[in-house]
């Protein structure tokens, strides 16, 4: 038994199957065409036997010679002939480059080093020239699309008509950025039928986009708005890809991008391709993030002290507040609280940073009080949720676990004097650096004024 498998972005799926005859023949038939792209022949063990191309013509045959691929016979598919020929050229070039790299490691002669590097450049230029000429000759062919998607950054400079326009590094970056998606139609479903597209998107955002929520959001909106119908494959794949990327981003504060995408494309819209589970998942993430974004004013907390006296977060006056949600039964909390206490004693206390520490498990209030005494936390503002809150408040207003995304503990936030959230999901050791940076900026503003 053999299978045809296809790409869907970075994922691969089995699409069809056929039983081999005794003479080793496989016949795959379908009632409709596949979307053009790279496909794979896969054996019973789910190992890839070969890759091949589906283009506009999908009636062809390939006779595989597994021991000597150069002897493969392809009938009625010029695109696959080109694909196999290019792969053979690429393999040959890479083998030669590897041999040259070995020679490079073994020589100390400046003349030989220069000569070897020149030969490597020539081999790389051969591949780049092949791709460039192919795209120029047949720009709409699926192989041309694959070459555009897999184009390395340095190759953008190979065919530049006027190199003098690149006067400095910024000019070069802008040139590549402006050229990076040239000739790529974001409404083209073929973009997803190869392993290159997501890597190209990643490279663009990591290399050419300023890492702020405003700039990244602007770039994402520009791409999503070019995908055409919101019901097509590219929009569904990319929108969820961006949502997944920024639901839990590597850089603090970029989760605002998730909210921006959700508000524009998902809050009021329904899509046939989106399941009920997906809708609920996105809604839950949006609910957990929307009230605790960096730069937002923190929502109020309605609490009681260890002496059962009412105190709200907004009652606390301090230049900075470290907000901690923890649970006396949480083993990780019991390890982290002493570390935070030491940082507080050594650094924070001297600059009047206050700690507003919330026990989220009111059933363990007695254990909580013992830990406070045991760890000498009496100079913190130790609180637990008030059982009754008077005033014109909704259930959402008092649901602190949702407002502050407290689904595991400990959870920490750094607030400024106005209760604005300035840090979260970052090591507490970095809080002082964040504060110094903010104070430095504030000092500079005062000087300017």
Tab-separated table of C-alpha atoms in Angstrom:
chain	number	residue	atom	x	y	z
A	1	UNK	CA	0.000	0.000	0.000
A	2	UNK	CA	1.234	3.481	-0.918
A	3	UNK	CA	-0.171	6.921	-0.237
A	4	UNK	CA	-0.192	10.411	-1.680
A	5	UNK	CA	0.455	13.042	0.983
A	6	UNK	CA	0.276	16.790	0.698
A	7	UNK	CA	1.346	19.899	2.566
A	8	UNK	CA	-0.962	22.285	4.369
A	9	UNK	CA	1.462	24.902	5.596
A	10	UNK	CA	3.873	23.150	7.965
A	11	UNK	CA	1.542	20.166	8.285
A	12	UNK	CA	1.335	17.090	6.069
A	13	UNK	CA	-1.752	14.943	5.519
A	14	UNK	CA	-2.480	11.686	3.710
A	15	UNK	CA	-4.800	12.309	0.761
A	16	UNK	CA	-5.125	9.113	-1.272
A	17	UNK	CA	-3.978	5.492	-1.345
A	18	UNK	CA	-3.280	2.753	-3.873
A	19	UNK	CA	-2.244	-0.880	-3.759
A	20	UNK	CA	0.880	-1.711	-5.755
A	21	UNK	CA	0.591	-4.402	-8.428
A	22	UNK	CA	3.069	-7.302	-8.576
A	23	UNK	CA	5.021	-5.391	-11.211
A	24	UNK	CA	5.279	-2.342	-8.956
A	25	UNK	CA	2.677	-0.114	-10.610
A	26	UNK	CA	0.525	2.384	-8.706
A	27	UNK	CA	-2.569	4.063	-10.104
A	28	UNK	CA	-3.960	7.077	-8.277
A	29	UNK	CA	-7.285	8.441	-9.494
A	30	UNK	CA	-9.434	11.305	-8.284
A	31	UNK	CA	-12.629	13.013	-9.381
A	32	UNK	CA	-11.248	16.540	-8.921
A	33	UNK	CA	-7.898	18.223	-9.251
A	34	UNK	CA	-5.508	18.723	-6.374
A	35	UNK	CA	-4.366	22.257	-5.581
A	36	UNK	CA	-1.003	22.783	-7.246
A	37	UNK	CA	2.083	22.271	-5.099
A	38	UNK	CA	4.583	19.723	-3.799
A	39	UNK	CA	3.154	16.278	-3.038
A	40	UNK	CA	4.741	13.105	-1.724
A	41	UNK	CA	4.601	9.402	-2.420
A	42	UNK	CA	4.622	7.678	0.973
A	43	UNK	CA	5.105	3.974	1.752
A	44	UNK	CA	3.338	1.752	4.312
A	45	UNK	CA	5.723	2.917	7.043
A	46	UNK	CA	4.787	6.549	6.253
A	47	UNK	CA	8.273	7.198	4.868
A	48	UNK	CA	8.625	9.548	1.898
A	49	UNK	CA	9.615	7.688	-1.258
A	50	UNK	CA	9.765	10.784	-3.447
A	51	UNK	CA	8.349	14.260	-3.862
A	52	UNK	CA	6.675	15.387	-7.057
A	53	UNK	CA	4.641	18.282	-8.425
A	54	UNK	CA	0.951	18.716	-9.048
A	55	UNK	CA	0.461	21.524	-11.556
A	56	UNK	CA	-2.404	22.325	-13.928
A	57	UNK	CA	-1.844	19.062	-15.805
A	58	UNK	CA	-2.544	16.166	-13.451
A	59	UNK	CA	-2.604	13.282	-15.932
A	60	UNK	CA	0.941	11.955	-16.169
A	61	UNK	CA	3.148	9.052	-15.136
A	62	UNK	CA	6.451	8.784	-13.301
A	63	UNK	CA	8.671	5.683	-13.421
A	64	UNK	CA	10.922	5.823	-10.369
A	65	UNK	CA	14.433	4.442	-10.260
A	66	UNK	CA	15.089	4.559	-6.508
A	67	UNK	CA	18.747	3.532	-6.753
A	68	UNK	CA	19.528	6.024	-9.521
A	69	UNK	CA	17.014	8.938	-9.536
A	70	UNK	CA	18.696	10.473	-12.594
A	71	UNK	CA	17.134	7.602	-14.576
A	72	UNK	CA	13.561	8.440	-13.550
A	73	UNK	CA	11.217	8.546	-16.552
A	74	UNK	CA	8.462	11.175	-16.597
A	75	UNK	CA	5.762	11.168	-19.255
A	76	UNK	CA	3.390	14.045	-20.048
A	77	UNK	CA	4.622	16.427	-17.313
A	78	UNK	CA	7.181	19.059	-18.258
A	79	UNK	CA	6.841	20.581	-14.791
A	80	UNK	CA	7.865	17.343	-13.074
A	81	UNK	CA	10.705	16.889	-15.555
A	82	UNK	CA	11.958	20.341	-14.559
A	83	UNK	CA	11.406	19.584	-10.861
A	84	UNK	CA	13.449	16.375	-10.906
A	85	UNK	CA	16.172	17.976	-13.056
A	86	UNK	CA	16.469	20.912	-10.634
A	87	UNK	CA	16.675	18.601	-7.619
A	88	UNK	CA	19.457	16.662	-9.338
A	89	UNK	CA	21.316	19.931	-10.074
A	90	UNK	CA	20.811	21.098	-6.481
A	91	UNK	CA	22.078	17.794	-5.101
A	92	UNK	CA	25.155	17.901	-7.341
A	93	UNK	CA	25.913	21.517	-6.372
A	94	UNK	CA	25.504	20.824	-2.659
A	95	UNK	CA	27.886	17.860	-2.876
A	96	UNK	CA	30.489	20.044	-4.559
A	97	UNK	CA	30.010	22.795	-1.971
A	98	UNK	CA	30.457	20.299	0.870
A	99	UNK	CA	33.719	19.104	-0.699
A	100	UNK	CA	34.915	22.694	-1.042
A	101	UNK	CA	34.009	23.431	2.593
A	102	UNK	CA	36.139	20.465	3.669
A	103	UNK	CA	39.043	21.855	1.627
A	104	UNK	CA	38.479	25.244	3.223
A	105	UNK	CA	38.857	23.752	6.702
A	106	UNK	CA	42.124	22.066	5.740
A	107	UNK	CA	43.938	24.990	4.120
A	108	UNK	CA	45.642	28.067	5.572
A	109	UNK	CA	46.758	29.564	2.277
A	110	UNK	CA	45.090	32.938	1.653
A	111	UNK	CA	45.229	32.316	-2.074
A	112	UNK	CA	43.513	28.923	-1.752
A	113	UNK	CA	40.922	30.288	0.685
A	114	UNK	CA	40.046	33.060	-1.763
A	115	UNK	CA	39.837	30.580	-4.655
A	116	UNK	CA	37.630	28.106	-2.747
A	117	UNK	CA	35.246	30.834	-1.586
A	118	UNK	CA	34.986	32.083	-5.149
A	119	UNK	CA	34.048	28.588	-6.376
A	120	UNK	CA	31.385	28.288	-3.653
A	121	UNK	CA	29.907	31.637	-4.702
A	122	UNK	CA	29.847	30.496	-8.327
A	123	UNK	CA	27.973	27.317	-7.392
A	124	UNK	CA	25.439	29.273	-5.337
A	125	UNK	CA	25.053	31.768	-8.168
A	126	UNK	CA	24.367	28.897	-10.559
A	127	UNK	CA	21.337	27.882	-8.495
A	128	UNK	CA	20.176	31.493	-8.079
A	129	UNK	CA	20.507	32.114	-11.832
A	130	UNK	CA	18.584	28.937	-12.628
A	131	UNK	CA	15.721	30.060	-10.358
A	132	UNK	CA	15.767	33.639	-11.652
A	133	UNK	CA	15.670	32.535	-15.301
A	134	UNK	CA	12.935	29.982	-14.626
A	135	UNK	CA	10.736	32.586	-12.921
A	136	UNK	CA	11.352	35.017	-15.767
A	137	UNK	CA	10.494	32.375	-18.377
A	138	UNK	CA	7.350	30.984	-16.699
A	139	UNK	CA	6.298	33.263	-13.812
A	140	UNK	CA	2.918	31.605	-13.156
A	141	UNK	CA	4.229	28.043	-12.996
A	142	UNK	CA	4.020	26.406	-9.560
A	143	UNK	CA	7.797	25.805	-9.549
A	144	UNK	CA	8.306	29.554	-9.996
A	145	UNK	CA	6.149	30.085	-6.919
A	146	UNK	CA	8.255	27.562	-4.976
A	147	UNK	CA	11.443	29.365	-6.023
A	148	UNK	CA	10.010	32.708	-4.836
A	149	UNK	CA	8.985	31.239	-1.486
A	150	UNK	CA	12.346	29.565	-0.838
A	151	UNK	CA	14.530	32.468	-1.995
A	152	UNK	CA	17.318	33.200	0.541
A	153	UNK	CA	17.698	36.815	1.648
A	154	UNK	CA	21.167	37.280	0.139
A	155	UNK	CA	19.911	36.316	-3.329
A	156	UNK	CA	17.744	39.461	-3.525
A	157	UNK	CA	20.914	41.439	-4.228
A	158	UNK	CA	22.080	39.218	-7.109
A	159	UNK	CA	19.886	40.704	-9.821
A	160	UNK	CA	19.552	44.280	-8.602
A	161	UNK	CA	19.673	46.682	-11.556
A	162	UNK	CA	21.143	49.677	-9.720
A	163	UNK	CA	23.306	48.670	-6.697
A	164	UNK	CA	24.235	52.317	-6.028
A	165	UNK	CA	20.813	52.935	-4.440
A	166	UNK	CA	21.878	50.797	-1.477
A	167	UNK	CA	24.004	53.340	0.348
A	168	UNK	CA	23.813	51.821	3.818
A	169	UNK	CA	22.397	48.965	5.889
A	170	UNK	CA	18.981	50.638	6.273
A	171	UNK	CA	18.696	51.032	2.494
A	172	UNK	CA	19.546	47.354	2.053
A	173	UNK	CA	16.989	46.244	4.654
A	174	UNK	CA	14.276	48.379	3.080
A	175	UNK	CA	15.162	47.103	-0.378
A	176	UNK	CA	14.803	43.469	0.663
A	177	UNK	CA	11.669	44.189	2.689
A	178	UNK	CA	10.007	45.890	-0.282
A	179	UNK	CA	11.072	43.060	-2.608
A	180	UNK	CA	10.375	40.169	-0.251
A	181	UNK	CA	6.803	39.373	-1.322
A	182	UNK	CA	7.087	40.743	-4.845
A	183	UNK	CA	5.203	38.520	-7.279
A	184	UNK	CA	3.366	36.635	-4.516
A	185	UNK	CA	-0.433	36.668	-4.544
A	186	UNK	CA	-1.693	36.125	-0.995
A	187	UNK	CA	-5.036	34.856	-2.287
A	188	UNK	CA	-3.281	31.965	-4.085
A	189	UNK	CA	-4.122	28.654	-2.367
A	190	UNK	CA	-0.924	27.145	-3.803
A	191	UNK	CA	0.987	29.067	-1.106
A	192	UNK	CA	0.045	26.422	1.447
A	193	UNK	CA	0.962	23.341	-0.600
A	194	UNK	CA	4.679	23.414	0.188
A	195	UNK	CA	6.923	23.615	3.279
A	196	UNK	CA	8.361	27.072	2.496
A	197	UNK	CA	5.538	29.561	3.008
A	198	UNK	CA	5.427	29.647	6.806
A	199	UNK	CA	9.232	29.938	6.994
A	200	UNK	CA	9.079	32.906	4.615
A	201	UNK	CA	6.404	34.585	6.756
A	202	UNK	CA	8.485	33.943	9.917
A	203	UNK	CA	11.632	35.378	8.338
A	204	UNK	CA	9.786	38.503	7.233
A	205	UNK	CA	8.361	39.281	10.665
A	206	UNK	CA	11.566	38.410	12.535
A	207	UNK	CA	13.974	40.199	10.201
A	208	UNK	CA	12.152	43.182	8.701
A	209	UNK	CA	9.331	44.227	11.024
A	210	UNK	CA	9.951	46.399	14.093
A	211	UNK	CA	8.961	44.323	17.114
A	212	UNK	CA	6.190	46.514	18.490
A	213	UNK	CA	2.522	45.598	18.630
A	214	UNK	CA	1.642	48.580	16.389
A	215	UNK	CA	4.075	47.689	13.586
A	216	UNK	CA	3.414	43.954	13.681
A	217	UNK	CA	-0.360	44.494	13.707
A	218	UNK	CA	-0.105	46.835	10.707
A	219	UNK	CA	1.901	44.251	8.741
A	220	UNK	CA	-0.457	41.391	9.657
A	221	UNK	CA	-3.520	43.391	8.647
A	222	UNK	CA	-1.865	44.270	5.318
A	223	UNK	CA	-1.196	40.582	4.567
A	224	UNK	CA	-4.596	39.277	5.716
A	225	UNK	CA	-6.382	41.958	3.695
A	226	UNK	CA	-4.580	40.707	0.567
A	227	UNK	CA	-5.858	37.132	0.943
A	228	UNK	CA	-9.123	37.909	-0.838
A	229	UNK	CA	-12.148	36.015	0.391
A	230	UNK	CA	-12.201	35.354	4.134
A	231	UNK	CA	-13.448	31.867	3.276
A	232	UNK	CA	-10.320	30.821	1.394
A	233	UNK	CA	-7.545	28.568	2.676
A	234	UNK	CA	-4.849	31.229	2.931
A	235	UNK	CA	-6.908	33.553	5.127
A	236	UNK	CA	-8.013	30.728	7.439
A	237	UNK	CA	-4.481	29.350	7.764
A	238	UNK	CA	-2.686	32.681	8.215
A	239	UNK	CA	-5.240	34.246	10.556
A	240	UNK	CA	-5.075	31.256	12.912
A	241	UNK	CA	-1.289	31.086	12.523
A	242	UNK	CA	-0.936	34.715	13.650
A	243	UNK	CA	-3.468	34.212	16.450
A	244	UNK	CA	-1.557	31.185	17.762
A	245	UNK	CA	1.772	33.031	17.496
A	246	UNK	CA	0.640	36.019	19.556
A	247	UNK	CA	-1.656	34.306	22.065
A	248	UNK	CA	1.502	33.510	24.021
A	249	UNK	CA	4.298	35.520	22.386
A	250	UNK	CA	8.001	35.317	23.143
A	251	UNK	CA	8.228	39.091	23.637
A	252	UNK	CA	6.349	40.652	26.547
A	253	UNK	CA	3.403	42.789	25.509
A	254	UNK	CA	2.902	41.392	22.015
A	255	UNK	CA	-0.216	39.508	23.130
A	256	UNK	CA	-2.019	42.770	22.301
A	257	UNK	CA	-1.613	41.677	18.666
A	258	UNK	CA	-3.883	38.694	19.341
A	259	UNK	CA	-6.567	41.084	20.626
A	260	UNK	CA	-6.096	43.377	17.610
A	261	UNK	CA	-6.560	40.466	15.163
A	262	UNK	CA	-9.505	39.087	17.118
A	263	UNK	CA	-11.287	42.435	17.223
A	264	UNK	CA	-10.922	43.055	13.480
A	265	UNK	CA	-11.470	39.603	12.021
A	266	UNK	CA	-13.205	37.390	14.582
A	267	UNK	CA	-15.270	39.348	17.088
A	268	UNK	CA	-18.266	39.950	14.812
A	269	UNK	CA	-17.550	37.537	11.947
A	270	UNK	CA	-18.584	33.931	11.306
A	271	UNK	CA	-16.634	31.639	8.982
A	272	UNK	CA	-17.738	28.308	7.532
A	273	UNK	CA	-14.247	26.832	8.011
A	274	UNK	CA	-14.172	27.572	11.737
A	275	UNK	CA	-15.457	24.916	14.117
A	276	UNK	CA	-17.410	25.650	17.281
A	277	UNK	CA	-14.439	24.448	19.346
A	278	UNK	CA	-12.101	26.882	17.531
A	279	UNK	CA	-14.512	29.776	18.094
A	280	UNK	CA	-14.778	28.962	21.798
A	281	UNK	CA	-11.009	28.600	22.138
A	282	UNK	CA	-10.332	32.013	20.574
A	283	UNK	CA	-13.076	33.607	22.665
A	284	UNK	CA	-11.574	32.151	25.861
A	285	UNK	CA	-8.091	33.416	25.005
A	286	UNK	CA	-9.504	36.856	24.192
A	287	UNK	CA	-11.341	36.901	27.509
A	288	UNK	CA	-8.162	35.986	29.411
A	289	UNK	CA	-5.975	38.613	27.694
A	290	UNK	CA	-8.092	41.685	27.037
A	291	UNK	CA	-7.992	43.155	30.578
A	292	UNK	CA	-4.313	42.612	31.427
A	293	UNK	CA	-2.436	43.909	28.399
A	294	UNK	CA	0.807	45.826	28.863
A	295	UNK	CA	-0.019	49.536	28.869
A	296	UNK	CA	-3.553	49.026	30.201
A	297	UNK	CA	-4.661	50.397	33.543
A	298	UNK	CA	-5.057	47.411	35.854
A	299	UNK	CA	-8.565	46.474	36.883
A	300	UNK	CA	-9.332	46.996	40.556
A	301	UNK	CA	-9.120	44.189	43.110
A	302	UNK	CA	-11.602	43.997	45.988
A	303	UNK	CA	-9.806	42.287	48.846
A	304	UNK	CA	-9.513	41.828	52.594
A	305	UNK	CA	-6.342	41.976	54.658
A	306	UNK	CA	-5.024	39.280	56.943
A	307	UNK	CA	-6.979	41.097	59.701
A	308	UNK	CA	-10.215	40.948	57.638
A	309	UNK	CA	-10.200	44.658	56.864
A	310	UNK	CA	-11.411	45.794	53.429
A	311	UNK	CA	-8.686	47.007	51.041
A	312	UNK	CA	-8.751	47.512	47.272
A	313	UNK	CA	-5.816	47.571	44.915
A	314	UNK	CA	-6.705	51.146	43.985
A	315	UNK	CA	-6.253	52.126	47.663
A	316	UNK	CA	-2.524	51.361	47.522
A	317	UNK	CA	-0.247	54.325	46.901
A	318	UNK	CA	3.279	53.561	45.712
A	319	UNK	CA	5.577	54.451	42.800
A	320	UNK	CA	5.469	50.781	41.769
A	321	UNK	CA	3.406	47.788	42.899
A	322	UNK	CA	4.281	44.131	42.399
A	323	UNK	CA	1.024	42.221	42.167
A	324	UNK	CA	1.299	38.522	43.091
A	325	UNK	CA	-1.419	35.871	42.832
A	326	UNK	CA	-0.453	32.709	44.696
A	327	UNK	CA	-1.883	29.650	46.419
A	328	UNK	CA	-0.661	28.220	49.762
A	329	UNK	CA	-1.057	24.689	48.347
A	330	UNK	CA	1.055	25.432	45.250
A	331	UNK	CA	4.510	23.841	45.498
A	332	UNK	CA	5.957	26.185	42.880
A	333	UNK	CA	4.624	29.188	44.826
A	334	UNK	CA	6.325	27.971	47.993
A	335	UNK	CA	9.639	27.941	46.091
A	336	UNK	CA	9.152	31.320	44.420
A	337	UNK	CA	7.766	33.349	47.339
A	338	UNK	CA	11.055	33.181	49.354
A	339	UNK	CA	13.010	34.230	46.233
A	340	UNK	CA	10.710	37.214	45.724
A	341	UNK	CA	11.020	38.057	49.414
A	342	UNK	CA	14.825	38.198	49.104
A	343	UNK	CA	14.651	40.449	46.033
A	344	UNK	CA	12.163	42.642	47.886
A	345	UNK	CA	14.424	42.949	50.937
A	346	UNK	CA	17.591	43.499	48.884
A	347	UNK	CA	16.297	45.865	46.188
A	348	UNK	CA	12.630	46.738	46.074
A	349	UNK	CA	11.990	47.863	49.632
A	350	UNK	CA	14.575	50.636	49.451
A	351	UNK	CA	12.782	52.334	46.553
A	352	UNK	CA	9.336	51.939	48.113
A	353	UNK	CA	8.020	49.205	45.820
A	354	UNK	CA	5.016	47.633	47.504
A	355	UNK	CA	3.874	44.040	47.119
A	356	UNK	CA	0.158	43.312	46.869
A	357	UNK	CA	0.051	39.541	47.406
A	358	UNK	CA	-3.281	37.800	46.777
A	359	UNK	CA	-4.090	34.403	48.249
A	360	UNK	CA	-6.460	32.920	45.673
A	361	UNK	CA	-7.353	29.888	47.835
A	362	UNK	CA	-9.546	31.200	50.669
A	363	UNK	CA	-10.161	27.650	51.909
A	364	UNK	CA	-6.536	27.606	53.079
A	365	UNK	CA	-6.484	30.933	54.891
A	366	UNK	CA	-5.012	29.389	58.031
A	367	UNK	CA	-2.169	27.808	56.047
A	368	UNK	CA	-1.717	31.130	54.259
A	369	UNK	CA	-1.301	32.983	57.561
A	370	UNK	CA	1.249	30.425	58.756
A	371	UNK	CA	3.313	30.842	55.594
A	372	UNK	CA	3.218	34.644	55.946
A	373	UNK	CA	4.635	34.345	59.444
A	374	UNK	CA	7.112	31.607	58.541
A	375	UNK	CA	8.541	33.543	55.565
A	376	UNK	CA	8.441	36.960	57.305
A	377	UNK	CA	6.056	38.462	54.784
A	378	UNK	CA	4.351	40.800	57.243
A	379	UNK	CA	5.600	43.936	55.468
A	380	UNK	CA	3.789	42.893	52.279
A	381	UNK	CA	0.154	43.805	51.685
A	382	UNK	CA	-1.249	40.288	52.120
A	383	UNK	CA	-4.850	39.950	50.991
A	384	UNK	CA	-7.521	37.483	49.987
A	385	UNK	CA	-10.713	37.965	47.914
A	386	UNK	CA	-13.566	39.682	49.697
A	387	UNK	CA	-16.662	37.502	49.934
A	388	UNK	CA	-18.959	40.512	49.329
A	389	UNK	CA	-18.380	43.609	47.211
A	390	UNK	CA	-20.716	46.564	47.544
A	391	UNK	CA	-21.215	49.045	44.759
A	392	UNK	CA	-22.260	49.127	41.107
A	393	UNK	CA	-20.074	46.218	39.974
A	394	UNK	CA	-20.765	43.335	37.614
A	395	UNK	CA	-19.711	39.726	37.987
A	396	UNK	CA	-16.955	40.419	35.468
A	397	UNK	CA	-15.597	43.252	37.623
A	398	UNK	CA	-14.936	40.906	40.549
A	399	UNK	CA	-13.763	37.870	38.544
A	400	UNK	CA	-10.085	38.583	39.183
A	401	UNK	CA	-8.919	35.179	37.963
A	402	UNK	CA	-10.204	35.964	34.480
A	403	UNK	CA	-9.282	39.664	34.569
A	404	UNK	CA	-5.677	38.796	35.444
A	405	UNK	CA	-5.483	35.438	33.607
A	406	UNK	CA	-4.823	33.501	36.812
A	407	UNK	CA	-5.174	29.867	35.740
A	408	UNK	CA	-1.982	28.694	37.392
A	409	UNK	CA	0.160	30.160	40.119
A	410	UNK	CA	2.146	32.181	40.853
A	411	UNK	CA	1.160	34.995	38.476
A	412	UNK	CA	2.921	38.361	38.769
A	413	UNK	CA	2.410	41.852	37.386
A	414	UNK	CA	4.392	45.072	37.783
A	415	UNK	CA	2.259	48.224	37.997
A	416	UNK	CA	3.332	51.866	37.993
A	417	UNK	CA	2.061	54.690	40.215
A	418	UNK	CA	-1.097	54.998	38.085
A	419	UNK	CA	-1.761	51.236	38.261
A	420	UNK	CA	-0.722	50.838	34.623
A	421	UNK	CA	0.567	47.346	33.808
A	422	UNK	CA	4.215	47.652	32.758
A	423	UNK	CA	5.426	44.045	33.062
A	424	UNK	CA	4.073	40.501	33.194
A	425	UNK	CA	5.269	36.992	32.377
A	426	UNK	CA	8.880	38.052	32.862
A	427	UNK	CA	11.421	37.061	35.511
A	428	UNK	CA	11.104	39.214	38.644
A	429	UNK	CA	14.877	39.767	38.537
A	430	UNK	CA	14.234	42.008	35.508
A	431	UNK	CA	11.762	44.293	37.279
A	432	UNK	CA	14.479	46.643	38.528
A	433	UNK	CA	15.894	47.035	35.007
A	434	UNK	CA	12.396	47.761	33.680
A	435	UNK	CA	11.872	50.374	36.389
A	436	UNK	CA	15.286	51.964	35.752
A	437	UNK	CA	14.490	52.152	32.052
A	438	UNK	CA	11.116	53.807	32.699
A	439	UNK	CA	12.595	56.235	35.235
A	440	UNK	CA	15.389	57.082	32.801
A	441	UNK	CA	12.877	57.853	30.056
A	442	UNK	CA	10.843	59.953	32.472
A	443	UNK	CA	13.973	61.880	33.525
A	444	UNK	CA	14.832	62.575	29.902
A	445	UNK	CA	11.317	63.902	29.290
A	446	UNK	CA	11.632	66.216	32.274
A	447	UNK	CA	14.946	67.538	30.897
A	448	UNK	CA	13.372	68.127	27.488
A	449	UNK	CA	10.505	70.037	29.068
